[in-house]
XYZ file of C-alpha atoms in Angstrom:
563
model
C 0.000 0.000 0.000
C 1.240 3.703 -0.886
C -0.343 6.025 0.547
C -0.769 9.455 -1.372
C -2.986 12.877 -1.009
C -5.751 13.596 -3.416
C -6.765 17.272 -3.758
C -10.725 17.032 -4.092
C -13.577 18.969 -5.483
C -17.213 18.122 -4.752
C -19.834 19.877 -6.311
C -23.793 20.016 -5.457
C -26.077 20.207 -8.440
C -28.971 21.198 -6.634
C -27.601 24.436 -6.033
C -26.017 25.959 -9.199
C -28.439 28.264 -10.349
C -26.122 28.594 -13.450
C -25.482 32.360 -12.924
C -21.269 31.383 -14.216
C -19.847 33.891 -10.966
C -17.271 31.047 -10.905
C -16.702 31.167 -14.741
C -15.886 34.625 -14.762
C -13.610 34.882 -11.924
C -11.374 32.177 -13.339
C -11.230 34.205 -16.309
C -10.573 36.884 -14.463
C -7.924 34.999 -12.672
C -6.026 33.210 -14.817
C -6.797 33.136 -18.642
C -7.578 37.313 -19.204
C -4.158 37.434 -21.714
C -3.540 37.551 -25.035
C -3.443 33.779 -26.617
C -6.549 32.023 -24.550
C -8.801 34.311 -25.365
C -11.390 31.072 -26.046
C -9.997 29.455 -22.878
C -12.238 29.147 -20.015
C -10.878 26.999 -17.226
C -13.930 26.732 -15.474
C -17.337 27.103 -17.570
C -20.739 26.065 -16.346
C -22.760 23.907 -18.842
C -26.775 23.211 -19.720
C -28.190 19.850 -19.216
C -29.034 18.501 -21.750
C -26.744 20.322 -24.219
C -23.474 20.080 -26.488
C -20.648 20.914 -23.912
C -17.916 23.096 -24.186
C -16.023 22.292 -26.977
C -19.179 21.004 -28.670
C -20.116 17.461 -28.571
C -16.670 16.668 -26.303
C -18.165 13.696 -24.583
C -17.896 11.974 -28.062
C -15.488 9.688 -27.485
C -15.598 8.051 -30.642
C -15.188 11.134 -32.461
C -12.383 12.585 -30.381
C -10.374 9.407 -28.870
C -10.206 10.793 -25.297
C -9.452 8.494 -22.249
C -8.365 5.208 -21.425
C -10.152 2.103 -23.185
C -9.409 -2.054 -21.256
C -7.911 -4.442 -24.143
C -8.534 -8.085 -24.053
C -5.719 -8.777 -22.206
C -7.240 -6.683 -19.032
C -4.661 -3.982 -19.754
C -5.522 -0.266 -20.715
C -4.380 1.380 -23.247
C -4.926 5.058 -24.883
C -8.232 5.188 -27.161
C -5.672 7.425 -29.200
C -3.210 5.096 -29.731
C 0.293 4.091 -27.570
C 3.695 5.481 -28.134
C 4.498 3.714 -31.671
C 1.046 5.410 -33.085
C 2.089 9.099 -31.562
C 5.532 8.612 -32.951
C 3.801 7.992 -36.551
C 1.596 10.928 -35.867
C 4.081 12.957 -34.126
C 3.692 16.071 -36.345
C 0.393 16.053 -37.699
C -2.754 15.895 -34.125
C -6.190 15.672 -36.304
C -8.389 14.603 -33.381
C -8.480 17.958 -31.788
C -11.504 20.643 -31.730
C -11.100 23.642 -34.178
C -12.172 27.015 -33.153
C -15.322 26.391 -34.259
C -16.263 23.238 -31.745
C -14.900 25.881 -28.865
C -16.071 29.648 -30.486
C -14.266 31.788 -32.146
C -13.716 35.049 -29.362
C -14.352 38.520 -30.179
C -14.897 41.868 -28.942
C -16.667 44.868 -29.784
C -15.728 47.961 -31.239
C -16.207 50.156 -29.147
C -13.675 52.666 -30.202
C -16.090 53.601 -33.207
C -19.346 54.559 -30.892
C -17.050 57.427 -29.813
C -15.217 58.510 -32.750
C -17.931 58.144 -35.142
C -19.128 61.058 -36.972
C -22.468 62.385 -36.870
C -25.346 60.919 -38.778
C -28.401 59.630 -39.281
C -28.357 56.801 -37.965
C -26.830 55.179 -34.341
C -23.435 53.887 -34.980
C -23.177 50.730 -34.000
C -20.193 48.380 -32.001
C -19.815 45.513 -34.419
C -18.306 42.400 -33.207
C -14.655 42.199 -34.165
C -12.890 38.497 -34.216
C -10.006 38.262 -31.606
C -7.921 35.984 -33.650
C -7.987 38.072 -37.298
C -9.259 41.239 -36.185
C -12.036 41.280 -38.509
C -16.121 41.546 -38.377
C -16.937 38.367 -37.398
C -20.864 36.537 -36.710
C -21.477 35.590 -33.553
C -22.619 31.796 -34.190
C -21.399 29.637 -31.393
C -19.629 30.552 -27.719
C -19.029 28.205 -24.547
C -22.355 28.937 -23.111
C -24.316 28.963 -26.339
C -27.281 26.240 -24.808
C -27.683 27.881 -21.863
C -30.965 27.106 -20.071
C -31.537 25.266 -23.352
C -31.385 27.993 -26.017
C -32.094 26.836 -29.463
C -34.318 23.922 -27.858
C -34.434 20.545 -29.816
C -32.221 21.460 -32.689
C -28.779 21.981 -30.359
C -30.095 19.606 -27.302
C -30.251 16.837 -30.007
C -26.632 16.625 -30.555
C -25.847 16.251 -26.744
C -24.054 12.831 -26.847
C -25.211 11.369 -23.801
C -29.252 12.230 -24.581
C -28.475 10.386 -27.922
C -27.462 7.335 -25.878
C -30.886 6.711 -24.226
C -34.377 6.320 -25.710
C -36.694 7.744 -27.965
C -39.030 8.921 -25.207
C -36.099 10.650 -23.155
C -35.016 12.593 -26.744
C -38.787 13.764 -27.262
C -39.632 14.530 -23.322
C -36.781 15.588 -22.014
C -36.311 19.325 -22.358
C -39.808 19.237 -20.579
C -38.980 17.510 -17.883
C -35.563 18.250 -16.933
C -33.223 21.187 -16.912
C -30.193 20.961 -14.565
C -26.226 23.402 -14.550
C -23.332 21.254 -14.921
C -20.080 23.281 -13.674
C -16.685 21.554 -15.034
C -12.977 21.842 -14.105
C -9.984 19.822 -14.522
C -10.900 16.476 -13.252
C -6.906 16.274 -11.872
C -7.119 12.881 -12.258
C -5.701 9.943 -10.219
C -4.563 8.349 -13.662
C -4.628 11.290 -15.975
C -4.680 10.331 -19.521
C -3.408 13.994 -20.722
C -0.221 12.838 -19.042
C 0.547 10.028 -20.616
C -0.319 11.438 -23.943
C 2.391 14.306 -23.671
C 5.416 12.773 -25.047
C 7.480 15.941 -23.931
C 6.610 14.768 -20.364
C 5.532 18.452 -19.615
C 2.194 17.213 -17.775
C 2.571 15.827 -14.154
C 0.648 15.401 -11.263
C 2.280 16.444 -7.754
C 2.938 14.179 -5.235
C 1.725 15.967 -2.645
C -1.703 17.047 -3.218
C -2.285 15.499 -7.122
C -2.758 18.570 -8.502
C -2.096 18.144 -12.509
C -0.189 21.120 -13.540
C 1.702 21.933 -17.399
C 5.317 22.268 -16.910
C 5.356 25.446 -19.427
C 9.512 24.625 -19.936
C 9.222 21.191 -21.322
C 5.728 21.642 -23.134
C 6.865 21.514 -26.672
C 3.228 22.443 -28.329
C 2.550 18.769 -29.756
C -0.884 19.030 -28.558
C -1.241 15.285 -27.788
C -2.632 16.342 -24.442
C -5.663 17.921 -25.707
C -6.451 14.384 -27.139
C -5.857 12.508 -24.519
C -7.870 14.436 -22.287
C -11.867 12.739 -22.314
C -13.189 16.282 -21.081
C -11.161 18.566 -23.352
C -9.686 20.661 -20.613
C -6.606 20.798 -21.737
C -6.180 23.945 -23.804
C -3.575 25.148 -26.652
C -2.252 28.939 -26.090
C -1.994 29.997 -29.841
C 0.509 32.854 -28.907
C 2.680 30.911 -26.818
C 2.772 27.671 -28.494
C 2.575 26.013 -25.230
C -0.592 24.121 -23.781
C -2.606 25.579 -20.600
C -4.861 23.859 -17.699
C -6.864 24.507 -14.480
C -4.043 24.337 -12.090
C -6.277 24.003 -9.345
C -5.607 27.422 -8.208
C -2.396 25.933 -6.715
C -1.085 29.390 -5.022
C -4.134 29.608 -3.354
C -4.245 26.172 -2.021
C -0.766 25.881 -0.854
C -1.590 28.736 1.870
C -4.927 26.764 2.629
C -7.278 29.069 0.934
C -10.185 27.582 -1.799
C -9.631 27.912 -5.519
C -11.159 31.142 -6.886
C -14.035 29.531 -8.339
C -15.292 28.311 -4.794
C -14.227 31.330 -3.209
C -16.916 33.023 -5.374
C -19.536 30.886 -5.554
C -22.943 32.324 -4.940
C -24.355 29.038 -4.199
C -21.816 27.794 -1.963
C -22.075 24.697 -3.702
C -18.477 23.444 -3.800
C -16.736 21.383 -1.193
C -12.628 21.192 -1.258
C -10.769 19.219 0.768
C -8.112 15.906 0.885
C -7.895 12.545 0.313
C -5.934 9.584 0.923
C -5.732 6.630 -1.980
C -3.552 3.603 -1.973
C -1.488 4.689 -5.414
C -0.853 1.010 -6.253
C -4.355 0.326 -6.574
C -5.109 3.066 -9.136
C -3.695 0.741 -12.007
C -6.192 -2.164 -11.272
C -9.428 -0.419 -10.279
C -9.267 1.530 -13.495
C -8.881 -1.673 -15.453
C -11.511 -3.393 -14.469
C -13.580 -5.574 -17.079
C -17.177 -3.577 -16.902
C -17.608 -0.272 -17.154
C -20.686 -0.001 -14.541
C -18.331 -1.145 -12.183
C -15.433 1.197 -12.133
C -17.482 3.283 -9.901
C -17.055 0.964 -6.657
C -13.786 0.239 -8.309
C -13.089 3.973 -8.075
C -14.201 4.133 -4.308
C -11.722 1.147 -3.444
C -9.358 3.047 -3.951
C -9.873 5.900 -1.142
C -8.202 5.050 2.015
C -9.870 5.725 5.266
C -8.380 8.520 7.166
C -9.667 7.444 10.595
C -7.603 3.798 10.325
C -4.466 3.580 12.485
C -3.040 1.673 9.731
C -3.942 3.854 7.184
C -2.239 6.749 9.422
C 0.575 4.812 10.047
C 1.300 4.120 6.391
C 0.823 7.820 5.794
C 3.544 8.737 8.035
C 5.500 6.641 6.664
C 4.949 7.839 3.115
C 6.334 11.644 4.333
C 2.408 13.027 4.346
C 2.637 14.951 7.396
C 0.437 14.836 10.440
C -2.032 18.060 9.952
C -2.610 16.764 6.621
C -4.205 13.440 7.527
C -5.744 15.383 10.175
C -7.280 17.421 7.440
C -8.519 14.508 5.699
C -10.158 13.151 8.999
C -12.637 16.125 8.782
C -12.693 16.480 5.045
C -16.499 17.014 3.539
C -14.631 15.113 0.444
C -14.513 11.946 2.609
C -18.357 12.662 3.992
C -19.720 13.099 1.046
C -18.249 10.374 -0.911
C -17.869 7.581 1.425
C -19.336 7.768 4.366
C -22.922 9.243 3.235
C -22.141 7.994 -0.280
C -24.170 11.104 -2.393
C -21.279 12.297 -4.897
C -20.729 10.086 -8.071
C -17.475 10.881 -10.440
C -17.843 12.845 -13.866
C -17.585 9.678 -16.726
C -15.897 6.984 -14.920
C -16.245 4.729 -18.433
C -12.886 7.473 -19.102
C -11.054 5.226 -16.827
C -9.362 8.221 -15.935
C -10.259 8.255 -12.239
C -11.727 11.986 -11.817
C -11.580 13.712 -8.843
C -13.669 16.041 -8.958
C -17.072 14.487 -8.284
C -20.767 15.665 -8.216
C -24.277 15.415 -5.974
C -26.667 14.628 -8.991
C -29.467 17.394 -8.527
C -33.375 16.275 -6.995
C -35.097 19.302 -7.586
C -36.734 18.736 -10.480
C -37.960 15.614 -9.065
C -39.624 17.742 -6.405
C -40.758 20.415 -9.262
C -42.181 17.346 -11.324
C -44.608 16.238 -8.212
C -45.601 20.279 -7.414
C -46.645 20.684 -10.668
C -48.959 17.821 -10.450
C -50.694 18.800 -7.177
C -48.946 16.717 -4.915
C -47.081 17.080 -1.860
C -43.194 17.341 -3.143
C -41.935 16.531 0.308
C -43.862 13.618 1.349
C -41.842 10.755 1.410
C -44.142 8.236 0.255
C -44.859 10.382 -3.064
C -40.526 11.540 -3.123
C -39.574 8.262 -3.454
C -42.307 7.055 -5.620
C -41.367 9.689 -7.929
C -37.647 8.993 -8.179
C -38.364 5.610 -8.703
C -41.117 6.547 -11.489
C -39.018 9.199 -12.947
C -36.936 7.060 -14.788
C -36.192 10.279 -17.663
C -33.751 12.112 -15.844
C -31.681 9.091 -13.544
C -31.010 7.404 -17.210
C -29.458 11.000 -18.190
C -27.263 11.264 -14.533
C -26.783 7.673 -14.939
C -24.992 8.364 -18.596
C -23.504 11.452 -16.904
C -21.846 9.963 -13.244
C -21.934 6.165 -13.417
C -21.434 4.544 -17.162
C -24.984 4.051 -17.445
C -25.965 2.187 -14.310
C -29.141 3.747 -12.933
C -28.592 2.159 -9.618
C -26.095 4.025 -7.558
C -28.118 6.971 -9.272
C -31.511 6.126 -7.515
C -29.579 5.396 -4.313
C -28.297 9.106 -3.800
C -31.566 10.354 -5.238
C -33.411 8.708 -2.229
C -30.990 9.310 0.021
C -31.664 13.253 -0.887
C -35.278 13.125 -1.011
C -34.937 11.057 2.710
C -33.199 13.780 4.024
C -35.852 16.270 3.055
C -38.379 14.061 4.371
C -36.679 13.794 7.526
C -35.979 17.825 8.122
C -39.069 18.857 6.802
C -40.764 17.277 10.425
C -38.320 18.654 12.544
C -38.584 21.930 11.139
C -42.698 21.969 11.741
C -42.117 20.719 15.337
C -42.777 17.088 14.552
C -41.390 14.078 15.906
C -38.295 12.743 14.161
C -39.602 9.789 12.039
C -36.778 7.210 12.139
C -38.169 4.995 9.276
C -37.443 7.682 6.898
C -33.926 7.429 6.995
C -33.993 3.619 7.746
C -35.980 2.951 4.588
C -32.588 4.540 2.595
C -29.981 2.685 4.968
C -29.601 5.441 7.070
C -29.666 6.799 10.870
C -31.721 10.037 11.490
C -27.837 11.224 13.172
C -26.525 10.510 9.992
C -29.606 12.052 7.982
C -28.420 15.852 10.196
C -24.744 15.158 9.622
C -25.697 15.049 5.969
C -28.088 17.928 6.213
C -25.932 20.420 7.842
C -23.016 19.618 5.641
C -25.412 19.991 2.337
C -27.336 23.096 3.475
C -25.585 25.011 6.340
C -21.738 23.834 6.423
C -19.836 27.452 7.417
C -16.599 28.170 5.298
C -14.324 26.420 7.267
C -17.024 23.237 6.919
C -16.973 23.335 3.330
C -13.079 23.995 2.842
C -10.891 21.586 4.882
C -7.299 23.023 2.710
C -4.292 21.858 4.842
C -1.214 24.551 3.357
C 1.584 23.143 2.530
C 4.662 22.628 4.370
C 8.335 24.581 4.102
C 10.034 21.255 4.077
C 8.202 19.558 1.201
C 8.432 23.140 -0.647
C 11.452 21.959 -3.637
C 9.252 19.022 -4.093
C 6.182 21.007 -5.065
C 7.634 21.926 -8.584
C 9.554 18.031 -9.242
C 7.754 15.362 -11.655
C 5.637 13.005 -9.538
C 4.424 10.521 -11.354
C 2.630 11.361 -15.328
C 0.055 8.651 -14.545
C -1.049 5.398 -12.872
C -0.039 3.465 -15.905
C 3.172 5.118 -16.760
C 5.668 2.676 -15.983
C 9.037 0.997 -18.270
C 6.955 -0.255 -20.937
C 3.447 1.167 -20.285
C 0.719 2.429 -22.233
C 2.138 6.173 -21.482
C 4.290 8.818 -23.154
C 6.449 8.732 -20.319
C 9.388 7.632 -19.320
C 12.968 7.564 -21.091
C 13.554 7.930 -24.370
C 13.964 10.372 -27.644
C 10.091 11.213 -27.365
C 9.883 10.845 -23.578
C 11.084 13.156 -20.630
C 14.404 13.523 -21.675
C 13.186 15.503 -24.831
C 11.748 18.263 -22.528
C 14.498 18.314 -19.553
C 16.244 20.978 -18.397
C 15.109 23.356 -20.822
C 16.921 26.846 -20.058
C 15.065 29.671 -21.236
C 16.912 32.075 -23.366
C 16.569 36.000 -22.700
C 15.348 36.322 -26.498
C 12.803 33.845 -25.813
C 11.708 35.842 -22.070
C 11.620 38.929 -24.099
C 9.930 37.514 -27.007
C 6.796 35.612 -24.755
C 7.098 38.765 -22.598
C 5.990 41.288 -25.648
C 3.019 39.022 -27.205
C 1.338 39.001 -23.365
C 1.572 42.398 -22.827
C 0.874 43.285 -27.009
C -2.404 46.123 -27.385
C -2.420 44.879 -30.618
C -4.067 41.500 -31.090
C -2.792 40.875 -34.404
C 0.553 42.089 -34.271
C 1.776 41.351 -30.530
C 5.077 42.727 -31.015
C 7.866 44.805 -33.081
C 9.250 42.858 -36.151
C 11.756 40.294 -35.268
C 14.654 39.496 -37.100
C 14.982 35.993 -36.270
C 12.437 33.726 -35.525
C 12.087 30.969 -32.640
C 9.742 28.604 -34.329
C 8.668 26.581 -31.053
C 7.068 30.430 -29.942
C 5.669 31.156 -33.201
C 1.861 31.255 -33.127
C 1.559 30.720 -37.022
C -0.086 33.845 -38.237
C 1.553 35.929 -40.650
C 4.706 36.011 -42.202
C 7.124 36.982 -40.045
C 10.429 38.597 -40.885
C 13.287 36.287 -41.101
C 11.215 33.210 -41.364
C 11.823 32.960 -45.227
C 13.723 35.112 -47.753
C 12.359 38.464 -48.688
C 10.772 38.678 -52.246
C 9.942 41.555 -54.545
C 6.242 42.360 -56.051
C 5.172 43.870 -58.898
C 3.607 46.484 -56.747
C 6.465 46.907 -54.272
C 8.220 45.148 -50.991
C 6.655 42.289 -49.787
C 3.482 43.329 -47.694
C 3.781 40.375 -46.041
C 7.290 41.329 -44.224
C 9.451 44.129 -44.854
C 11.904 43.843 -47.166
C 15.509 43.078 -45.763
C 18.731 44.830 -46.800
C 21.543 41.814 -47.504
């Protein structure tokens, strides 16, 4: 057993009211520069709906994740090393601008400079990639609440997975927000895609970060990754990712999505896994089963042994005193209500979800009937079998079971508050009748409705000693061992083709001017040489090929160089 810490994110469906607070502040935050202008580390999605990029849960179509051979082994659904090594240069499973949105602005610069008229002058919408007028057609939160109805909901791969009657009824029915970050998975396949090595997950707290030295722009990542949140930076050549908010959390402070959250939905905290188990519980044969596989994993904090090994593995003592009272460990294994994000990935997400009830509640209202009675509650999520075959597609590879289990264990706990609140006797059978005590029934209440700050965010900071091994390689994945399915590892296309990669004062300078550019076509003065691993392919720049003469003149597409 090797014991290892698991940053962890639990979110609470019933609560997002989809207003995207936390999507804005991480833009804000961390992708408001010149290159990721289409980048949004944390967006908020419409269920049912296409996704950010569109139609990214297609794994057929874009080859992300892990899939089990017949030999029991896993393997990349885009192909090992000796397939990336044919492919090396040319990536076609990726999203073009168009599955993500092509960004723009407005310009504004004309309401105030135009002359006057007839007629308002008007702010038209200006692309941020060419600079041009552009038509707003597409953006990450084009289906919002459903916009555009049948014709986009129809392409949402998971609602094409279940029946007819689901496809017709569903938008009627059923209408839930689906916030999305980096999974930070315990066996990321973005790592083991990257042959430069430049992905890794930290020992310490898991965290999946981009080493922006070695990261050598081969895009592989953006494959590899089943959710698509890996993202390429078109200025910098270099490939971007939720980092967790990792300066925040090292001081013990919640990411900046949390920290902004107007429904105080999100949970943070730690947790302990056995590391050697990861391999095997994503491999196993059927894919309704790598949930429980999944939960095998987690290591209870509260076991001496499980402290012991700890120790032993260097994780120091506040931290697995953190985990103790983590609402990570509450709300996925002791009162068992969050369920990971596509576990058929194999990828073993951490960052895991409380499938919403209150449209189940909304259903029975607008029929006339009591939406807190328990008798009709449970009825009704046993009835409603529309939206648990959606969650179930969503959280647990299509097996409605687990799905019904946290549904009733929610609609128990309303039950069971709903009396105390009037004045009524507690009614033990409620929460017997979902395997439950009425203690645990409050413990689950006041961590899902009332949990303070420090409740919600258990975020042990990091220690002084284990600072230098903060920024070191941990481990690229699960899998990625001396002859693995992964990227990693030694080799001409593995680490050793992205190590110790000093960065040149031209290059500093050059990266430097294209962030801090007004211009978003022409980020910098002309360069007279050109470092092709920076280059963001527009244009032509000067001294990438000879200069030639026109009829009409010097080259407009550089200037024309004295010899």
């Amino acid at each position: 057993m090797r014991v290892m810490a698991q940053m962890s994110m639990v979110m609470n469906l019933d609560k997002c009211i989809g207003c995207h607070t936390c999507s804005v502040t991480c833009k804000q935050a961390w992708t408001n520069r010149s290159g990721v202008e289409y980048v949004w580390f944390n967006n908020v999605e419409s269920r049912p709906g296409q996704g950010y990029p569109r139609t990214y849960q297609d794994q057929n179509r874009w080859e992300g994740g892990w899939v089990r051979t017949r030999r029991g082994r896993l393997k990349l659904r885009a192909g090992g090393r000796m397939k990336k090594l044919l492919t090396i240069f040319a990536n076609p499973k990726l999203p073009s601008i168009q599955d993500y949105y092509e960004p723009w602005t407005y310009e504004y610069e004309h309401l105030l400079s135009a002359p006057a008229g007839e007629h308002t002058p008007v702010a038209r919408p200006k692309s941020l990639i060419t600079g041009h007028d552009t038509k707003i057609s597409w953006s990450a939160n084009w289906d919002d609440s459903l916009a555009g109805g049948n014709e986009i909901a129809a392409g949402d791969p998971i609602l094409a997975q279940v029946s007819d009657r689901v496809r017709e009824e569903y938008e009627k029915s059923f209408l839930f927000f689906l916030p999305r970050i980096c999974e930070h998975c315990l066996n990321p396949s973005c790592a083991a895609s990257c042959p430069s090595g430049a992905i890794y997950k930290r020992a310490e707290d898991g965290i999946v970060l981009v080493d922006q030295d070695r990261c050598r722009g081969w895009r592989m990542c953006i494959t590899g990754c089943p959710y698509k949140k890996v993202y390429f930076n078109h200025r910098t050549g270099k490939a971007e990712k939720c980092t967790f908010c990792f300066p925040r959390v090292e001081i013990g402070i919640p990411t900046v999505c949390s920290e902004t959250c107007v429904g105080r939905l999100r949970y943070i905290g730690l947790m302990l896994y056995d590391a050697d188990a990861v391999g095997k519980a994503a491999a196993v044969e059927s894919k309704t089963d790598l949930y429980t596989s999944q939960l095998s994993v987690f290591l209870d904090p509260n076991d001496p042994a499980v402290a012991a090994a700890a120790r032993a593995s260097g994780i120091p003592e506040d931290w697995i005193d953190a985990a103790r009272r983590s609402p990570i460990w509450d709300l996925i294994m002791r009162h068992r209500v969050a369920l990971p994000l596509h576990p058929e990935y194999r990828t073993m997400p951490m960052v895991w979800y409380i499938p919403p009830l209150s449209p189940v509640v909304d259903v029975l209202r607008d029929t006339g009937h009591d939406g807190e009675d328990p008798g009709n509650l449970f009825g009704a999520v046993d009835a409603l079998r529309i939206p648990v075959e959606y969650l179930a597609g969503l959280f647990t590879a299509g097996d409605p079971a687990p799905v019904t289990e946290v549904l009733r264990k929610l609609a128990a706990m309303r039950s069971y508050q709903r009396r105390i609140n009037l004045g009524e006797e507690r009614d033990e059978s409620i929460a017997e009748a979902v395997g439950m005590t009425g203690r645990q029934i409050e413990d689950m209440y006041r961590l899902l409705a009332i949990a303070k700050y420090d409740e919600r965010y258990v975020i042990p900071a990091a220690h002084a000693e284990t600072a230098a091994g903060l920024e070191e390689l941990a481990t690229g994945c699960s899998l990625d061992y001396e002859g693995g399915p992964g990227m990693g590892g030694s080799g001409p296309f593995g680490e050793t083709s992205g190590r110790y990669a000093p960065i040149a004062v031209e290059n500093f300078q050059a990266l430097s001017t294209r962030q801090r550019a007004d211009d978003i076509n022409q980020p910098g003065p002309e360069a007279k040489r050109v470092n092709l691993l920076n280059w963001d392919g527009k244009g032509r720049p000067a001294g990438l090929f000879p200069p030639r003469e026109s009829p009409n003149g010097p080259d407009p597409n550089g200037p024309e160089e004295k010899p």
